């Protein structure tokens, strides 16, 4: 099993990031998860969910590593399990339309790494990890079901639209209940 690395690329470790990172830890297990580029004063926020580094992945020069980037040419396949010891993801919140931040802020700097996509559509980091983990464990991308765009109802009138791609598990989009509660609370202020 490769190590899943989340290179944090937001200016702060926002509550939304913590909720997603916690969900990633649930998916792959805290012993298989690294958080890199974490500001010193935020280490305590993530210690319970994985191994935390203040260093950036860009200065680690890891061997057999692969950046997960929607702009990559090749698709991640179950055969890649043997090729990579590290799968690297951008700790980047979704933006719409996508600004290609993974390519600009991560892939471009990791010249010794390979890169792969899991389709061209943008997923949240926790969804991307869920899908990559499923692929590494033998399920090819074309066997995974998705829903594009998620509509979260706040009340009878309002809803929040998340314009991203979500993996479907038993026909339900992969999103944590904690994130749904957080978004509802945020919207009601
Ligand atoms: C919310 S996405 C960031 C997307 C950002 N807007 C961009 O354009 O790169 C967070 C991370 O999930 C991973 N990811 C999301 N969708 C992906 C895809 N279709 N293929 C590969 N990686 C993906 C990437 O590692 C990405 O940095």
PDB file of N, CA and C in Angstrom, residues 91-161:
ATOM      1  N   UNK A  91      -3.532  19.557  -1.144  1.00  0.00           N
ATOM      2  CA  UNK A  91      -4.488  19.972  -0.105  1.00  0.00           C
ATOM      3  C   UNK A  91      -5.018  21.332  -0.533  1.00  0.00           C
ATOM      4  N   UNK A  92      -5.917  21.269  -1.515  1.00  0.00           N
ATOM      5  CA  UNK A  92      -6.429  22.489  -2.158  1.00  0.00           C
ATOM      6  C   UNK A  92      -7.952  22.414  -2.100  1.00  0.00           C
ATOM      7  N   UNK A  93      -8.581  23.504  -1.681  1.00  0.00           N
ATOM      8  CA  UNK A  93     -10.050  23.496  -1.684  1.00  0.00           C
ATOM      9  C   UNK A  93     -10.525  23.652  -3.131  1.00  0.00           C
ATOM     10  N   UNK A  94     -11.701  23.138  -3.417  1.00  0.00           N
ATOM     11  CA  UNK A  94     -12.215  23.209  -4.784  1.00  0.00           C
ATOM     12  C   UNK A  94     -12.386  24.657  -5.230  1.00  0.00           C
ATOM     13  N   UNK A  95     -12.146  24.902  -6.505  1.00  0.00           N
ATOM     14  CA  UNK A  95     -12.437  26.232  -7.043  1.00  0.00           C
ATOM     15  C   UNK A  95     -13.157  26.026  -8.377  1.00  0.00           C
ATOM     16  N   UNK A  96     -14.064  26.944  -8.679  1.00  0.00           N
ATOM     17  CA  UNK A  96     -14.852  26.756  -9.875  1.00  0.00           C
ATOM     18  C   UNK A  96     -14.965  28.064 -10.642  1.00  0.00           C
ATOM     19  N   UNK A  97     -14.592  28.079 -11.915  1.00  0.00           N
ATOM     20  CA  UNK A  97     -13.969  26.993 -12.669  1.00  0.00           C
ATOM     21  C   UNK A  97     -12.562  26.681 -12.138  1.00  0.00           C
ATOM     22  N   UNK A  98     -12.091  25.446 -12.340  1.00  0.00           N
ATOM     23  CA  UNK A  98     -10.792  25.049 -11.797  1.00  0.00           C
ATOM     24  C   UNK A  98      -9.660  25.929 -12.315  1.00  0.00           C
ATOM     25  N   UNK A  99      -8.734  26.255 -11.406  1.00  0.00           N
ATOM     26  CA  UNK A  99      -7.628  27.154 -11.795  1.00  0.00           C
ATOM     27  C   UNK A  99      -6.334  26.402 -12.104  1.00  0.00           C
ATOM     28  N   UNK A 100      -6.412  25.069 -12.185  1.00  0.00           N
ATOM     29  CA  UNK A 100      -5.210  24.241 -12.451  1.00  0.00           C
ATOM     30  C   UNK A 100      -4.138  24.474 -11.397  1.00  0.00           C
ATOM     31  N   UNK A 101      -4.548  24.634 -10.169  1.00  0.00           N
ATOM     32  CA  UNK A 101      -3.587  24.911  -9.096  1.00  0.00           C
ATOM     33  C   UNK A 101      -2.670  23.726  -8.841  1.00  0.00           C
ATOM     34  N   UNK A 102      -3.176  22.499  -9.023  1.00  0.00           N
ATOM     35  CA  UNK A 102      -2.328  21.322  -8.759  1.00  0.00           C
ATOM     36  C   UNK A 102      -1.101  21.366  -9.676  1.00  0.00           C
ATOM     37  N   UNK A 103      -1.354  21.635 -10.947  1.00  0.00           N
ATOM     38  CA  UNK A 103      -0.251  21.677 -11.923  1.00  0.00           C
ATOM     39  C   UNK A 103       0.722  22.822 -11.591  1.00  0.00           C
ATOM     40  N   UNK A 104       0.148  23.982 -11.301  1.00  0.00           N
ATOM     41  CA  UNK A 104       0.963  25.184 -11.075  1.00  0.00           C
ATOM     42  C   UNK A 104       1.735  25.156  -9.761  1.00  0.00           C
ATOM     43  N   UNK A 105       1.089  24.595  -8.712  1.00  0.00           N
ATOM     44  CA  UNK A 105       1.690  24.710  -7.373  1.00  0.00           C
ATOM     45  C   UNK A 105       2.330  23.413  -6.871  1.00  0.00           C
ATOM     46  N   UNK A 106       2.135  22.312  -7.641  1.00  0.00           N
ATOM     47  CA  UNK A 106       2.649  21.030  -7.141  1.00  0.00           C
ATOM     48  C   UNK A 106       3.410  20.273  -8.239  1.00  0.00           C
ATOM     49  N   UNK A 107       2.701  19.812  -9.260  1.00  0.00           N
ATOM     50  CA  UNK A 107       3.305  18.945 -10.288  1.00  0.00           C
ATOM     51  C   UNK A 107       4.560  19.573 -10.895  1.00  0.00           C
ATOM     52  N   UNK A 108       4.454  20.854 -11.215  1.00  0.00           N
ATOM     53  CA  UNK A 108       5.544  21.599 -11.837  1.00  0.00           C
ATOM     54  C   UNK A 108       6.859  21.511 -11.038  1.00  0.00           C
ATOM     55  N   UNK A 109       6.744  21.373  -9.709  1.00  0.00           N
ATOM     56  CA  UNK A 109       7.940  21.363  -8.858  1.00  0.00           C
ATOM     57  C   UNK A 109       8.500  19.958  -8.627  1.00  0.00           C
ATOM     58  N   UNK A 110       7.704  18.933  -8.936  1.00  0.00           N
ATOM     59  CA  UNK A 110       8.127  17.563  -8.612  1.00  0.00           C
ATOM     60  C   UNK A 110       8.586  16.851  -9.885  1.00  0.00           C
ATOM     61  N   UNK A 111       9.727  17.281 -10.377  1.00  0.00           N
ATOM     62  CA  UNK A 111      10.229  16.796 -11.668  1.00  0.00           C
ATOM     63  C   UNK A 111      10.514  15.291 -11.675  1.00  0.00           C
ATOM     64  N   UNK A 112      10.860  14.713 -10.505  1.00  0.00           N
ATOM     65  CA  UNK A 112      11.167  13.280 -10.473  1.00  0.00           C
ATOM     66  C   UNK A 112       9.950  12.399 -10.265  1.00  0.00           C
ATOM     67  N   UNK A 113       8.800  13.017 -10.087  1.00  0.00           N
ATOM     68  CA  UNK A 113       7.575  12.235  -9.855  1.00  0.00           C
ATOM     69  C   UNK A 113       6.848  11.976 -11.168  1.00  0.00           C
ATOM     70  N   UNK A 114       6.101  10.878 -11.180  1.00  0.00           N
ATOM     71  CA  UNK A 114       5.150  10.659 -12.278  1.00  0.00           C
ATOM     72  C   UNK A 114       3.895  11.451 -11.941  1.00  0.00           C
ATOM     73  N   UNK A 115       2.945  11.513 -12.871  1.00  0.00           N
ATOM     74  CA  UNK A 115       1.641  12.083 -12.505  1.00  0.00           C
ATOM     75  C   UNK A 115       0.523  11.332 -13.215  1.00  0.00           C
ATOM     76  N   UNK A 116      -0.607  11.291 -12.564  1.00  0.00           N
ATOM     77  CA  UNK A 116      -1.766  10.551 -13.081  1.00  0.00           C
ATOM     78  C   UNK A 116      -3.033  11.347 -12.794  1.00  0.00           C
ATOM     79  N   UNK A 117      -4.060  11.127 -13.639  1.00  0.00           N
ATOM     80  CA  UNK A 117      -5.379  11.679 -13.316  1.00  0.00           C
ATOM     81  C   UNK A 117      -6.324  10.546 -12.945  1.00  0.00           C
ATOM     82  N   UNK A 118      -7.461  10.934 -12.412  1.00  0.00           N
ATOM     83  CA  UNK A 118      -8.537   9.959 -12.155  1.00  0.00           C
ATOM     84  C   UNK A 118      -9.793  10.550 -12.822  1.00  0.00           C
ATOM     85  N   UNK A 119      -9.628  10.822 -14.106  1.00  0.00           N
ATOM     86  CA  UNK A 119     -10.632  11.540 -14.874  1.00  0.00           C
ATOM     87  C   UNK A 119     -10.227  13.003 -14.879  1.00  0.00           C
ATOM     88  N   UNK A 120     -10.883  13.756 -15.744  1.00  0.00           N
ATOM     89  CA  UNK A 120     -10.483  15.160 -15.920  1.00  0.00           C
ATOM     90  C   UNK A 120     -11.302  16.090 -15.028  1.00  0.00           C
ATOM     91  N   UNK A 121     -12.363  15.558 -14.412  1.00  0.00           N
ATOM     92  CA  UNK A 121     -13.214  16.436 -13.601  1.00  0.00           C
ATOM     93  C   UNK A 121     -12.667  16.584 -12.188  1.00  0.00           C
ATOM     94  N   UNK A 122     -12.885  17.757 -11.628  1.00  0.00           N
ATOM     95  CA  UNK A 122     -12.337  18.088 -10.320  1.00  0.00           C
ATOM     96  C   UNK A 122     -13.118  17.425  -9.179  1.00  0.00           C
ATOM     97  N   UNK A 123     -12.370  16.753  -8.308  1.00  0.00           N
ATOM     98  CA  UNK A 123     -12.972  16.172  -7.098  1.00  0.00           C
ATOM     99  C   UNK A 123     -12.378  16.877  -5.885  1.00  0.00           C
ATOM    100  N   UNK A 124     -13.066  16.773  -4.761  1.00  0.00           N
ATOM    101  CA  UNK A 124     -12.485  17.263  -3.511  1.00  0.00           C
ATOM    102  C   UNK A 124     -11.297  16.349  -3.180  1.00  0.00           C
ATOM    103  N   UNK A 125     -10.403  16.809  -2.304  1.00  0.00           N
ATOM    104  CA  UNK A 125      -9.229  15.978  -1.997  1.00  0.00           C
ATOM    105  C   UNK A 125      -9.661  14.652  -1.370  1.00  0.00           C
ATOM    106  N   UNK A 126     -10.672  14.662  -0.493  1.00  0.00           N
ATOM    107  CA  UNK A 126     -11.059  13.383   0.136  1.00  0.00           C
ATOM    108  C   UNK A 126     -11.669  12.423  -0.887  1.00  0.00           C
ATOM    109  N   UNK A 127     -12.420  12.953  -1.878  1.00  0.00           N
ATOM    110  CA  UNK A 127     -12.945  12.081  -2.932  1.00  0.00           C
ATOM    111  C   UNK A 127     -11.809  11.540  -3.793  1.00  0.00           C
ATOM    112  N   UNK A 128     -10.834  12.408  -4.113  1.00  0.00           N
ATOM    113  CA  UNK A 128      -9.712  11.966  -4.951  1.00  0.00           C
ATOM    114  C   UNK A 128      -8.956  10.831  -4.242  1.00  0.00           C
ATOM    115  N   UNK A 129      -8.758  10.970  -2.928  1.00  0.00           N
ATOM    116  CA  UNK A 129      -8.060   9.905  -2.185  1.00  0.00           C
ATOM    117  C   UNK A 129      -8.909   8.627  -2.174  1.00  0.00           C
ATOM    118  N   UNK A 130     -10.212   8.777  -1.955  1.00  0.00           N
ATOM    119  CA  UNK A 130     -11.094   7.593  -1.946  1.00  0.00           C
ATOM    120  C   UNK A 130     -10.961   6.829  -3.274  1.00  0.00           C
ATOM    121  N   UNK A 131     -11.020   7.591  -4.383  1.00  0.00           N
ATOM    122  CA  UNK A 131     -11.000   6.965  -5.718  1.00  0.00           C
ATOM    123  C   UNK A 131      -9.626   6.336  -5.995  1.00  0.00           C
ATOM    124  N   UNK A 132      -8.552   7.073  -5.686  1.00  0.00           N
ATOM    125  CA  UNK A 132      -7.205   6.535  -5.926  1.00  0.00           C
ATOM    126  C   UNK A 132      -6.990   5.265  -5.097  1.00  0.00           C
ATOM    127  N   UNK A 133      -7.480   5.264  -3.877  1.00  0.00           N
ATOM    128  CA  UNK A 133      -7.326   4.088  -3.005  1.00  0.00           C
ATOM    129  C   UNK A 133      -8.093   2.890  -3.584  1.00  0.00           C
ATOM    130  N   UNK A 134      -9.295   3.157  -4.100  1.00  0.00           N
ATOM    131  CA  UNK A 134     -10.089   2.074  -4.703  1.00  0.00           C
ATOM    132  C   UNK A 134      -9.345   1.516  -5.924  1.00  0.00           C
ATOM    133  N   UNK A 135      -8.732   2.409  -6.715  1.00  0.00           N
ATOM    134  CA  UNK A 135      -8.022   1.961  -7.926  1.00  0.00           C
ATOM    135  C   UNK A 135      -6.793   1.124  -7.550  1.00  0.00           C
ATOM    136  N   UNK A 136      -6.027   1.633  -6.577  1.00  0.00           N
ATOM    137  CA  UNK A 136      -4.824   0.909  -6.133  1.00  0.00           C
ATOM    138  C   UNK A 136      -5.204  -0.476  -5.580  1.00  0.00           C
ATOM    139  N   UNK A 137      -6.428  -0.550  -5.035  1.00  0.00           N
ATOM    140  CA  UNK A 137      -6.884  -1.841  -4.504  1.00  0.00           C
ATOM    141  C   UNK A 137      -7.595  -2.696  -5.550  1.00  0.00           C
ATOM    142  N   UNK A 138      -7.462  -2.321  -6.829  1.00  0.00           N
ATOM    143  CA  UNK A 138      -7.870  -3.238  -7.894  1.00  0.00           C
ATOM    144  C   UNK A 138      -9.081  -2.849  -8.726  1.00  0.00           C
ATOM    145  N   UNK A 139      -9.772  -1.743  -8.368  1.00  0.00           N
ATOM    146  CA  UNK A 139     -10.968  -1.375  -9.133  1.00  0.00           C
ATOM    147  C   UNK A 139     -10.585  -0.322 -10.177  1.00  0.00           C
ATOM    148  N   UNK A 140     -10.801  -0.596 -11.455  1.00  0.00           N
ATOM    149  CA  UNK A 140     -10.375   0.414 -12.438  1.00  0.00           C
ATOM    150  C   UNK A 140     -11.360   1.583 -12.456  1.00  0.00           C
ATOM    151  N   UNK A 141     -10.872   2.739 -12.931  1.00  0.00           N
ATOM    152  CA  UNK A 141     -11.673   3.971 -12.887  1.00  0.00           C
ATOM    153  C   UNK A 141     -13.046   3.792 -13.547  1.00  0.00           C
ATOM    154  N   UNK A 142     -13.081   3.043 -14.658  1.00  0.00           N
ATOM    155  CA  UNK A 142     -14.375   2.899 -15.361  1.00  0.00           C
ATOM    156  C   UNK A 142     -15.383   2.046 -14.590  1.00  0.00           C
ATOM    157  N   UNK A 143     -14.954   1.427 -13.501  1.00  0.00           N
ATOM    158  CA  UNK A 143     -15.890   0.619 -12.686  1.00  0.00           C
ATOM    159  C   UNK A 143     -16.432   1.430 -11.503  1.00  0.00           C
ATOM    160  N   UNK A 144     -15.944   2.671 -11.356  1.00  0.00           N
ATOM    161  CA  UNK A 144     -16.384   3.499 -10.221  1.00  0.00           C
ATOM    162  C   UNK A 144     -17.475   4.445 -10.702  1.00  0.00           C
ATOM    163  N   UNK A 145     -18.574   4.528  -9.903  1.00  0.00           N
ATOM    164  CA  UNK A 145     -19.681   5.410 -10.312  1.00  0.00           C
ATOM    165  C   UNK A 145     -19.501   6.789  -9.699  1.00  0.00           C
ATOM    166  N   UNK A 146     -19.960   7.804 -10.438  1.00  0.00           N
ATOM    167  CA  UNK A 146     -19.805   9.186  -9.978  1.00  0.00           C
ATOM    168  C   UNK A 146     -21.093   9.979 -10.150  1.00  0.00           C
ATOM    169  N   UNK A 147     -21.141  11.061  -9.390  1.00  0.00           N
ATOM    170  CA  UNK A 147     -22.194  12.061  -9.590  1.00  0.00           C
ATOM    171  C   UNK A 147     -21.490  13.399  -9.746  1.00  0.00           C
ATOM    172  N   UNK A 148     -21.888  14.162 -10.754  1.00  0.00           N
ATOM    173  CA  UNK A 148     -21.291  15.484 -10.940  1.00  0.00           C
ATOM    174  C   UNK A 148     -22.240  16.509 -10.342  1.00  0.00           C
ATOM    175  N   UNK A 149     -21.752  17.301  -9.408  1.00  0.00           N
ATOM    176  CA  UNK A 149     -22.518  18.357  -8.743  1.00  0.00           C
ATOM    177  C   UNK A 149     -23.357  17.790  -7.589  1.00  0.00           C
ATOM    178  N   UNK A 150     -23.235  18.441  -6.468  1.00  0.00           N
ATOM    179  CA  UNK A 150     -23.993  18.010  -5.284  1.00  0.00           C
ATOM    180  C   UNK A 150     -24.774  19.199  -4.743  1.00  0.00           C
ATOM    181  N   UNK A 151     -26.049  18.936  -4.486  1.00  0.00           N
ATOM    182  CA  UNK A 151     -26.966  19.980  -4.044  1.00  0.00           C
ATOM    183  C   UNK A 151     -27.293  19.692  -2.570  1.00  0.00           C
ATOM    184  N   UNK A 152     -26.830  20.534  -1.656  1.00  0.00           N
ATOM    185  CA  UNK A 152     -27.092  20.274  -0.235  1.00  0.00           C
ATOM    186  C   UNK A 152     -28.204  21.205   0.234  1.00  0.00           C
ATOM    187  N   UNK A 153     -29.320  20.579   0.645  1.00  0.00           N
ATOM    188  CA  UNK A 153     -30.461  21.407   1.064  1.00  0.00           C
ATOM    189  C   UNK A 153     -30.229  21.971   2.459  1.00  0.00           C
ATOM    190  N   UNK A 154     -30.390  23.293   2.602  1.00  0.00           N
ATOM    191  CA  UNK A 154     -30.205  23.938   3.902  1.00  0.00           C
ATOM    192  C   UNK A 154     -31.559  24.011   4.613  1.00  0.00           C
ATOM    193  N   UNK A 155     -32.586  24.351   3.860  1.00  0.00           N
ATOM    194  CA  UNK A 155     -33.961  24.387   4.375  1.00  0.00           C
ATOM    195  C   UNK A 155     -34.879  24.253   3.159  1.00  0.00           C
ATOM    196  N   UNK A 156     -36.166  24.582   3.316  1.00  0.00           N
ATOM    197  CA  UNK A 156     -37.098  24.389   2.198  1.00  0.00           C
ATOM    198  C   UNK A 156     -36.800  25.297   1.001  1.00  0.00           C
ATOM    199  N   UNK A 157     -36.084  26.365   1.276  1.00  0.00           N
ATOM    200  CA  UNK A 157     -35.865  27.338   0.198  1.00  0.00           C
ATOM    201  C   UNK A 157     -34.434  27.317  -0.336  1.00  0.00           C
ATOM    202  N   UNK A 158     -33.485  27.261   0.610  1.00  0.00           N
ATOM    203  CA  UNK A 158     -32.085  27.435   0.186  1.00  0.00           C
ATOM    204  C   UNK A 158     -31.325  26.116   0.045  1.00  0.00           C
ATOM    205  N   UNK A 159     -30.354  26.141  -0.857  1.00  0.00           N
ATOM    206  CA  UNK A 159     -29.427  25.002  -0.921  1.00  0.00           C
ATOM    207  C   UNK A 159     -28.038  25.491  -1.336  1.00  0.00           C
ATOM    208  N   UNK A 160     -27.047  24.651  -1.074  1.00  0.00           N
ATOM    209  CA  UNK A 160     -25.679  24.988  -1.491  1.00  0.00           C
ATOM    210  C   UNK A 160     -25.324  24.018  -2.613  1.00  0.00           C
ATOM    211  N   UNK A 161     -24.781  24.547  -3.686  1.00  0.00           N
ATOM    212  CA  UNK A 161     -24.363  23.654  -4.776  1.00  0.00           C
ATOM    213  C   UNK A 161     -22.845  23.504  -4.751  1.00  0.00           C
TER     214      UNK A 161
END
